[in-house]
Amino acid sequence: MAKLNMVQAINLALAQEMEKDADVLVLGQDVAVDGGVFRVTDGLLEKFGDQRVVDTPLAESGIIGSSIGMAMAGLKPVCEMQFSGFSYLMMGQFEAHATRMRSRTHGQITLPMVIRMPFGGGVRALEHHSESREVLFAHLPGAKVVIPSGPRNARALLVAAIRDPDPVVFMEPKHSYRAFREEVPDAEETLPVGKCQVVQEGTDLTVISWGAMMRPALKAAAEIEKRRGTSVEIIDVQTIAPLDAHTIAESVRKTGRCVIVQEAPRSYGASGEIVAQINDRALMHLEAPVKRLTGYDVVTPYFGREKSYLPNAERVVAGMEETLDF
Amino acid sequence: MAKLNMVQAINLALAQEMEKDADVLVLGQDVAVDGGVFRVTDGLLEKFGDQRVVDTPLAESGIIGSSIGMAMAGLKPVCEMQFSGFSYLMMGQFEAHATRMRSRTHGQITLPMVIRMPFGGGVRALEHHSESREVLFAHLPGAKVVIPSGPRNARALLVAAIRDPDPVVFMEPKHSYRAFREEVPDAEETLPVGKCQVVQEGTDLTVISWGAMMRPALKAAAEIEKRRGTSVEIIDVQTIAPLDAHTIAESVRKTGRCVIVQEAPRSYGASGEIVAQINDRALMHLEAPVKRLTGYDVVTPYFGREKSYLPNAERVVAGMEETLDF
Amino acid sequence: MPEKQIAKFSVTHLQVLDEKGKVDAALEPDLGQEQAVEMYRWMRLARTLDERMLKLQRQGRLGTFPPCTGHEAVSIPVGLAMKKGDWFAGAFRELGTRLVRGEPLTNTLHYYNGWEEGNILPDADLRILPTSVVIGCQIEHAAGLAYAAKYRGTDEAVVTFIGDGGTSEGSFHEGLNFAAVWKAPMVAIVQNNQWAISIPRETQTASETLAQKGIAYGIPVIQVDGNDPLAVWVAVNEALDRARAGDGPTLIEAVTYRLMMHTTADDPTKYRQSADEEAAWAKEPLIRTRKWLANKGWWDDAREEKLLAECKEQVDAAVEEFETPVERAHDESFRHVYGTEHAVIREQHEDFLANQEREGQRG
Amino acid sequence: MPEKQIAKFSVTHLQVLDEKGKVDAALEPDLGQEQAVEMYRWMRLARTLDERMLKLQRQGRLGTFPPCTGHEAVSIPVGLAMKKGDWFAGAFRELGTRLVRGEPLTNTLHYYNGWEEGNILPDADLRILPTSVVIGCQIEHAAGLAYAAKYRGTDEAVVTFIGDGGTSEGSFHEGLNFAAVWKAPMVAIVQNNQWAISIPRETQTASETLAQKGIAYGIPVIQVDGNDPLAVWVAVNEALDRARAGDGPTLIEAVTYRLMMHTTADDPTKYRQSADEEAAWAKEPLIRTRKWLANKGWWDDAREEKLLAECKEQVDAAVEEFETPVERAHDESFRHVYGTEHAVIREQHEDFLANQEREGQRG
Ligand SMILES: Cc1ncc(C[n+]2csc(CCOP(=O)(O)OP(=O)(O)O)c2C)c(N)n1
Ligand SMILES: Cc1ncc(C[n+]2csc(CCOP(=O)(O)OP(=O)(O)O)c2C)c(N)n1
Ligand SMILES: [Mg+2]
Ligand SMILES: [Mg+2]
């Protein structure tokens, strides 16, 4: 048991799975010699050699396309998009093959592969290095999209993703890479793909978030508990697709009030589907409209203005107040 | 005034705009000599010559990327993706540049361009020729996504899209290309980008749809009016992004009940955002959960099974009954 | 070195068997009677099935499909040169290769009639990937498959196809570059049939040959007469040997002609001259192959007639099987979204079944 | 023609001014003293700004940026060879070209400090596109810009850049192919600085040169010593002439070295030897250019000192302007989503302003 940050926790997951299973290999730009631009794959080359830790040419479609080929041949590639901002270059392969091969062959060919990518804002990065666009993957049938929020669940979810028989897009909130540490057990730990996690039980208000936004969500929940004695139930979505709508609906049926915190632009973001699922399953239990605290429908500004645009705990608290006072 | 099908109506819009404005040009695979695989651009080569009607190599990113270049130089390219199923190959350019150039330069460089693409199912086509994925574009800030539902609004919306100062993804429901005809005036007609159209006023139930699904929606509305005397208000969304949430909310505040018909898979589809907007703006007026009739969250089956998967009037009627009886 | 040539390249064109059936003895591969005849039999079978499919399509008994007539001298020798364990990552106009590699005729029929069942192999070990409709993707898959073969230390190779049009896609570029960097056992065949729907070869690219596109990746390239099965045979065997020896990928441009419409939905009279088509028919591969066999004394009219009858019989049987009514569950799509059905999919699945039930009862 | 060479290609390497400052008189372009000195002045200015930016970044006064030191012999002659009306569609390591083409120094500073204002040109007619962070896209833009120039019958040309790493992207392939098919007036420069972050040239592609990648598109190619401004000057002028004459695009590989870290966030000691870096420093462009000028009698220590002082002054002034506090509205993003603010955006805009207000009052 060690206190690890998220980079270290992901590294641990990779190393342990590669140790266990010779079919697991890692590929991407700068993942081998350099150990990844965020050092997530650091040390893997030394441990597993250059056939299993592969520096590729600079070509995102090539990385996904060749990973699909490897997976068809029974390997379990864990490939990296250096930043999610470059992943749209591989949407052709992802939509046409990663998500469809199983269905196309009624299960004869399957693609056990993971596509890792850092995403999200808050690190004062250049253009295209700060977006949250999980829904572009999540909307595609056949896609699994997993987003951890901390070191421990990052490790547990990544292990599950690697063992999953289907392609998993594993989106790493880079703002949380080194922001804090958690105890991560040495021994194997997994969390299920396809399930939300209720990280705190409560009765008055449901707060739903994922990834880096879990931090302001948690902070706001603590604040509102302190201020008003509200009993807050907190859900970490963890798997965006397929969405565990049941856990969400169950919570809202109980609390009657809900706040969703999303970093991505509002329109057509994941929170819309969550609201719709609540509408489908718990509408008559709602005592207030579900409140969405989200990014704005604007092109992510350069980092000079970035902070004003990211949802923060203060806005979440205000949203909670509004919901509770409705 | 002539009775035109949608193919002819779009052709008319292109021809008239090219006539008026020498900066408008058409490019794509097979758009010139062949007149487009659906004949949408038929006759344009003869009228406007091969500098304005340009057959390109087989490369979707190249088509969008070079169109962006042309637009930066002040031309108004109307480019075609042969099928929406191949458009994901240009998502890199679309996300990185088409949607961002204005914001990136605070308006110094703008991209007056249209990306036409046939989409949707129901024509017994090969794999990748039947999907509806409008949300992949609609979620991106800076994107405009327009979807006509018939010949007349196709013509009027396309003219508006070509004149729009920003990039417009113009998605043509190919099932409706030749399915029916409408009177289309010779004289100029436009419809605003960014507005829904209330195509029938009513007081008891709001039905919202777009594209090819307007047909089953209208059919179902007529059936339910006949069966139960329900007064149905019908909204043709027309512009998916940016969404005219006000018109939608206003209608639902009036009727208190709403059915949305969407061809795309349910999860993270456009209907989710519409429900969320209703939640934001009209929740307390709802007398029943908003009912979503949508495609399923499955990989679009090959055409042997296709029909069972597409929403149809019968399911919409059932959904309406459920909503009215809630 | 102020101004200095630092690299030289060339493209060779190979033809062994010419349009008149004359063979270049120096280059002629030693196929032997049995293999030579087998090659021709497969070519004829592919042609027979293709022609039948066109009829079926015109009669409304089959969906839209891309005829492969005229491409047999590429697809058949390539298929024959491959070994068990090799992967085939095709484009969509290689009916011949599919047949040779052991895919049942019915698969193609089911596939083009709108059923995923046409992708399911009787044995996954046949290693024939489903058609890659989105042009170019298969080249990247092939690179990954080839990497896997190398990683595992097998001597398996991967054969992939693409059209002249497909060479313009970014995936062609990225896939070949990956395979070349990895020195992966891959053979990429550009089936240059002069047309990409209505776009002629000259509008597709300004390069003199398509073979030379391989120079960009530092790999061996060759252009062959794609209506000449012997040239294709020689080139693909060399390339496969190189691949298995660890010497990396090869790009083969096979020059042929799309004798038919692009797909049955296409009308070539919109964009090309029938005179050009006729000229191309004069070079088509089956006639010259037959002449070559006849010159060798391995073929005559009686054998031809017998072969035609056999092919017809085989195709008849396949069509009959194809058209034999089967109950196909319509809810398959729900079963194959993921390895295990997710709760939300399960609900939708139930909803689907209820809809089916209701609509079935009413219809 | 059984087996026949049907196409031949070669790649020429051009060097005019060698590492010691020795010039090949036969190849030397007739720059004239004024232009020669101007070229060197720009090189020095770019270097001065680059070095200052590194300091600013290390002091926390500037964000992450990719140093351009060592690339001046490519970016400067290219910028000087361009004419008014030409478009520059760069990658991200051509500070020099930006300066020469008239972009204020402050633009670069603002850009790398996280402000879109760094993309706004004092005059849109300068035709300098914003940095294309997503690698490769700019090649396709350049093809479209070049098409537009041709469509309008101007003699404007388009210059685009890409790195050695960038040549692996599909967009490189698609963009060059489009430009070649269109015979569009475009010059593409591959700035081969041997590294793409940690990936060395050999891991990026198996081709012997990057210039030969242009053979795939049937266009003229040349490799030049990218530390030699005279070779670059000669090559880019030839290419621009060809473009303006309607003879289509050219691919120029300029061989240089990334002397610094990839960006200020990168640590090259993880992946390369300092000995290699030292060897590369010995070939860097400014020293040899200065020697050439000195040999001509056009330069001496006094002039150098004066130039250094001038550059420092110019950079000082730019930094001062850059660091002068300005009020920048934080709601700009709402104003530029679309040409007209949509109702839903307007609501969010108001919400944003209210949040700003509240957080401002409390903070
Ligand atoms: C990425 C992509 N874009 C467009 C299409 C539509 N399309 C199908 S076949 C075809 C032409 C292909 O030409 P070529 O590669 O020469 O192959 P051929 O049809 O001649 O065998 C096109 C444009 C597609 N299937 N995939
Ligand atoms: C499409 C894309 N993928 C990845 C990156 C991340 N990235 C930024 S620079 C770089 C290396 C570029 O190498 P090269 O093209 O040789 O240019 P250089 O940095 O050497 O100037 C990478 C991988 C990116 N910006 N865009
Ligand atoms: Mg072709
Ligand atoms: Mg480089």
JSON list of N, CA, C and O in Angstrom, two decimals, chain D residues 9-32:
[
{"chain": "D", "resi": 9, "resn": "PHE", "atom": "N", "xyz": [13.36, 8.05, -60.44]},
{"chain": "D", "resi": 9, "resn": "PHE", "atom": "CA", "xyz": [13.30, 9.23, -59.57]},
{"chain": "D", "resi": 9, "resn": "PHE", "atom": "C", "xyz": [14.62, 9.36, -58.84]},
{"chain": "D", "resi": 9, "resn": "PHE", "atom": "O", "xyz": [15.32, 8.37, -58.63]},
{"chain": "D", "resi": 10, "resn": "SER", "atom": "N", "xyz": [14.88, 10.56, -58.43]},
{"chain": "D", "resi": 10, "resn": "SER", "atom": "CA", "xyz": [16.05, 10.72, -57.57]},
{"chain": "D", "resi": 10, "resn": "SER", "atom": "C", "xyz": [15.82, 11.89, -56.63]},
{"chain": "D", "resi": 10, "resn": "SER", "atom": "O", "xyz": [14.94, 12.72, -56.85]},
{"chain": "D", "resi": 11, "resn": "VAL", "atom": "N", "xyz": [16.60, 11.89, -55.60]},
{"chain": "D", "resi": 11, "resn": "VAL", "atom": "CA", "xyz": [16.55, 13.00, -54.66]},
{"chain": "D", "resi": 11, "resn": "VAL", "atom": "C", "xyz": [17.92, 13.67, -54.66]},
{"chain": "D", "resi": 11, "resn": "VAL", "atom": "O", "xyz": [18.94, 13.00, -54.52]},
{"chain": "D", "resi": 12, "resn": "THR", "atom": "N", "xyz": [17.91, 14.98, -54.85]},
{"chain": "D", "resi": 12, "resn": "THR", "atom": "CA", "xyz": [19.15, 15.74, -54.85]},
{"chain": "D", "resi": 12, "resn": "THR", "atom": "C", "xyz": [19.28, 16.47, -53.52]},
{"chain": "D", "resi": 12, "resn": "THR", "atom": "O", "xyz": [18.28, 16.93, -52.96]},
{"chain": "D", "resi": 13, "resn": "HIS", "atom": "N", "xyz": [20.50, 16.52, -53.03]},
{"chain": "D", "resi": 13, "resn": "HIS", "atom": "CA", "xyz": [20.77, 17.31, -51.82]},
{"chain": "D", "resi": 13, "resn": "HIS", "atom": "C", "xyz": [21.53, 18.56, -52.23]},
{"chain": "D", "resi": 13, "resn": "HIS", "atom": "O", "xyz": [22.49, 18.50, -52.98]},
{"chain": "D", "resi": 14, "resn": "LEU", "atom": "N", "xyz": [21.09, 19.66, -51.72]},
{"chain": "D", "resi": 14, "resn": "LEU", "atom": "CA", "xyz": [21.73, 20.92, -52.06]},
{"chain": "D", "resi": 14, "resn": "LEU", "atom": "C", "xyz": [22.35, 21.58, -50.84]},
{"chain": "D", "resi": 14, "resn": "LEU", "atom": "O", "xyz": [21.68, 21.79, -49.81]},
{"chain": "D", "resi": 15, "resn": "GLN", "atom": "N", "xyz": [23.62, 21.88, -50.98]},
{"chain": "D", "resi": 15, "resn": "GLN", "atom": "CA", "xyz": [24.28, 22.70, -49.97]},
{"chain": "D", "resi": 15, "resn": "GLN", "atom": "C", "xyz": [25.08, 23.76, -50.72]},
{"chain": "D", "resi": 15, "resn": "GLN", "atom": "O", "xyz": [25.77, 23.43, -51.70]},
{"chain": "D", "resi": 16, "resn": "VAL", "atom": "N", "xyz": [24.97, 25.00, -50.30]},
{"chain": "D", "resi": 16, "resn": "VAL", "atom": "CA", "xyz": [25.70, 26.07, -50.97]},
{"chain": "D", "resi": 16, "resn": "VAL", "atom": "C", "xyz": [26.78, 26.61, -50.03]},
{"chain": "D", "resi": 16, "resn": "VAL", "atom": "O", "xyz": [27.90, 26.88, -50.44]},
{"chain": "D", "resi": 17, "resn": "LEU", "atom": "N", "xyz": [26.38, 26.70, -48.78]},
{"chain": "D", "resi": 17, "resn": "LEU", "atom": "CA", "xyz": [27.27, 27.28, -47.77]},
{"chain": "D", "resi": 17, "resn": "LEU", "atom": "C", "xyz": [27.55, 26.19, -46.73]},
{"chain": "D", "resi": 17, "resn": "LEU", "atom": "O", "xyz": [26.62, 25.71, -46.09]},
{"chain": "D", "resi": 18, "resn": "ASP", "atom": "N", "xyz": [28.80, 25.81, -46.58]},
{"chain": "D", "resi": 18, "resn": "ASP", "atom": "CA", "xyz": [29.05, 24.67, -45.68]},
{"chain": "D", "resi": 18, "resn": "ASP", "atom": "C", "xyz": [29.28, 25.11, -44.24]},
{"chain": "D", "resi": 18, "resn": "ASP", "atom": "O", "xyz": [29.22, 26.29, -43.90]},
{"chain": "D", "resi": 19, "resn": "GLU", "atom": "N", "xyz": [29.53, 24.12, -43.40]},
{"chain": "D", "resi": 19, "resn": "GLU", "atom": "CA", "xyz": [29.62, 24.36, -41.96]},
{"chain": "D", "resi": 19, "resn": "GLU", "atom": "C", "xyz": [30.73, 25.35, -41.59]},
{"chain": "D", "resi": 19, "resn": "GLU", "atom": "O", "xyz": [30.70, 25.97, -40.54]},
{"chain": "D", "resi": 20, "resn": "LYS", "atom": "N", "xyz": [31.72, 25.42, -42.47]},
{"chain": "D", "resi": 20, "resn": "LYS", "atom": "CA", "xyz": [32.84, 26.31, -42.18]},
{"chain": "D", "resi": 20, "resn": "LYS", "atom": "C", "xyz": [32.62, 27.71, -42.74]},
{"chain": "D", "resi": 20, "resn": "LYS", "atom": "O", "xyz": [33.50, 28.56, -42.67]},
{"chain": "D", "resi": 21, "resn": "GLY", "atom": "N", "xyz": [31.51, 27.90, -43.38]},
{"chain": "D", "resi": 21, "resn": "GLY", "atom": "CA", "xyz": [31.25, 29.22, -43.96]},
{"chain": "D", "resi": 21, "resn": "GLY", "atom": "C", "xyz": [31.76, 29.32, -45.38]},
{"chain": "D", "resi": 21, "resn": "GLY", "atom": "O", "xyz": [31.77, 30.39, -45.99]},
{"chain": "D", "resi": 22, "resn": "LYS", "atom": "N", "xyz": [32.19, 28.20, -45.94]},
{"chain": "D", "resi": 22, "resn": "LYS", "atom": "CA", "xyz": [32.69, 28.19, -47.32]},
{"chain": "D", "resi": 22, "resn": "LYS", "atom": "C", "xyz": [31.52, 28.06, -48.27]},
{"chain": "D", "resi": 22, "resn": "LYS", "atom": "O", "xyz": [30.62, 27.24, -48.07]},
{"chain": "D", "resi": 23, "resn": "VAL", "atom": "N", "xyz": [31.58, 28.87, -49.31]},
{"chain": "D", "resi": 23, "resn": "VAL", "atom": "CA", "xyz": [30.45, 28.89, -50.23]},
{"chain": "D", "resi": 23, "resn": "VAL", "atom": "C", "xyz": [30.84, 28.27, -51.57]},
{"chain": "D", "resi": 23, "resn": "VAL", "atom": "O", "xyz": [31.98, 28.38, -52.01]},
{"chain": "D", "resi": 24, "resn": "ASP", "atom": "N", "xyz": [29.92, 27.58, -52.19]},
{"chain": "D", "resi": 24, "resn": "ASP", "atom": "CA", "xyz": [30.13, 27.03, -53.52]},
{"chain": "D", "resi": 24, "resn": "ASP", "atom": "C", "xyz": [29.75, 28.12, -54.53]},
{"chain": "D", "resi": 24, "resn": "ASP", "atom": "O", "xyz": [28.57, 28.42, -54.74]},
{"chain": "D", "resi": 25, "resn": "ALA", "atom": "N", "xyz": [30.77, 28.71, -55.12]},
{"chain": "D", "resi": 25, "resn": "ALA", "atom": "CA", "xyz": [30.55, 29.91, -55.94]},
{"chain": "D", "resi": 25, "resn": "ALA", "atom": "C", "xyz": [29.60, 29.64, -57.09]},
{"chain": "D", "resi": 25, "resn": "ALA", "atom": "O", "xyz": [28.79, 30.49, -57.47]},
{"chain": "D", "resi": 26, "resn": "ALA", "atom": "N", "xyz": [29.68, 28.43, -57.65]},
{"chain": "D", "resi": 26, "resn": "ALA", "atom": "CA", "xyz": [28.84, 28.11, -58.79]},
{"chain": "D", "resi": 26, "resn": "ALA", "atom": "C", "xyz": [27.35, 28.13, -58.43]},
{"chain": "D", "resi": 26, "resn": "ALA", "atom": "O", "xyz": [26.50, 28.40, -59.27]},
{"chain": "D", "resi": 27, "resn": "LEU", "atom": "N", "xyz": [27.06, 27.81, -57.18]},
{"chain": "D", "resi": 27, "resn": "LEU", "atom": "CA", "xyz": [25.66, 27.70, -56.77]},
{"chain": "D", "resi": 27, "resn": "LEU", "atom": "C", "xyz": [25.18, 28.93, -56.01]},
{"chain": "D", "resi": 27, "resn": "LEU", "atom": "O", "xyz": [23.99, 29.09, -55.77]},
{"chain": "D", "resi": 28, "resn": "GLU", "atom": "N", "xyz": [26.11, 29.77, -55.63]},
{"chain": "D", "resi": 28, "resn": "GLU", "atom": "CA", "xyz": [25.77, 30.90, -54.76]},
{"chain": "D", "resi": 28, "resn": "GLU", "atom": "C", "xyz": [24.74, 31.82, -55.41]},
{"chain": "D", "resi": 28, "resn": "GLU", "atom": "O", "xyz": [24.94, 32.29, -56.52]},
{"chain": "D", "resi": 29, "resn": "PRO", "atom": "N", "xyz": [23.66, 32.09, -54.72]},
{"chain": "D", "resi": 29, "resn": "PRO", "atom": "CA", "xyz": [22.67, 33.00, -55.29]},
{"chain": "D", "resi": 29, "resn": "PRO", "atom": "C", "xyz": [23.17, 34.43, -55.19]},
{"chain": "D", "resi": 29, "resn": "PRO", "atom": "O", "xyz": [23.96, 34.76, -54.31]},
{"chain": "D", "resi": 30, "resn": "ASP", "atom": "N", "xyz": [22.71, 35.25, -56.09]},
{"chain": "D", "resi": 30, "resn": "ASP", "atom": "CA", "xyz": [23.16, 36.63, -56.13]},
{"chain": "D", "resi": 30, "resn": "ASP", "atom": "C", "xyz": [22.27, 37.47, -55.21]},
{"chain": "D", "resi": 30, "resn": "ASP", "atom": "O", "xyz": [21.37, 38.16, -55.65]},
{"chain": "D", "resi": 31, "resn": "LEU", "atom": "N", "xyz": [22.59, 37.38, -53.93]},
{"chain": "D", "resi": 31, "resn": "LEU", "atom": "CA", "xyz": [21.73, 38.06, -52.97]},
{"chain": "D", "resi": 31, "resn": "LEU", "atom": "C", "xyz": [22.02, 39.56, -52.88]},
{"chain": "D", "resi": 31, "resn": "LEU", "atom": "O", "xyz": [21.13, 40.36, -52.64]},
{"chain": "D", "resi": 32, "resn": "GLY", "atom": "N", "xyz": [23.27, 39.90, -53.02]},
{"chain": "D", "resi": 32, "resn": "GLY", "atom": "CA", "xyz": [23.64, 41.31, -52.83]},
{"chain": "D", "resi": 32, "resn": "GLY", "atom": "C", "xyz": [23.79, 41.62, -51.35]},
{"chain": "D", "resi": 32, "resn": "GLY", "atom": "O", "xyz": [23.18, 40.96, -50.50]}
]
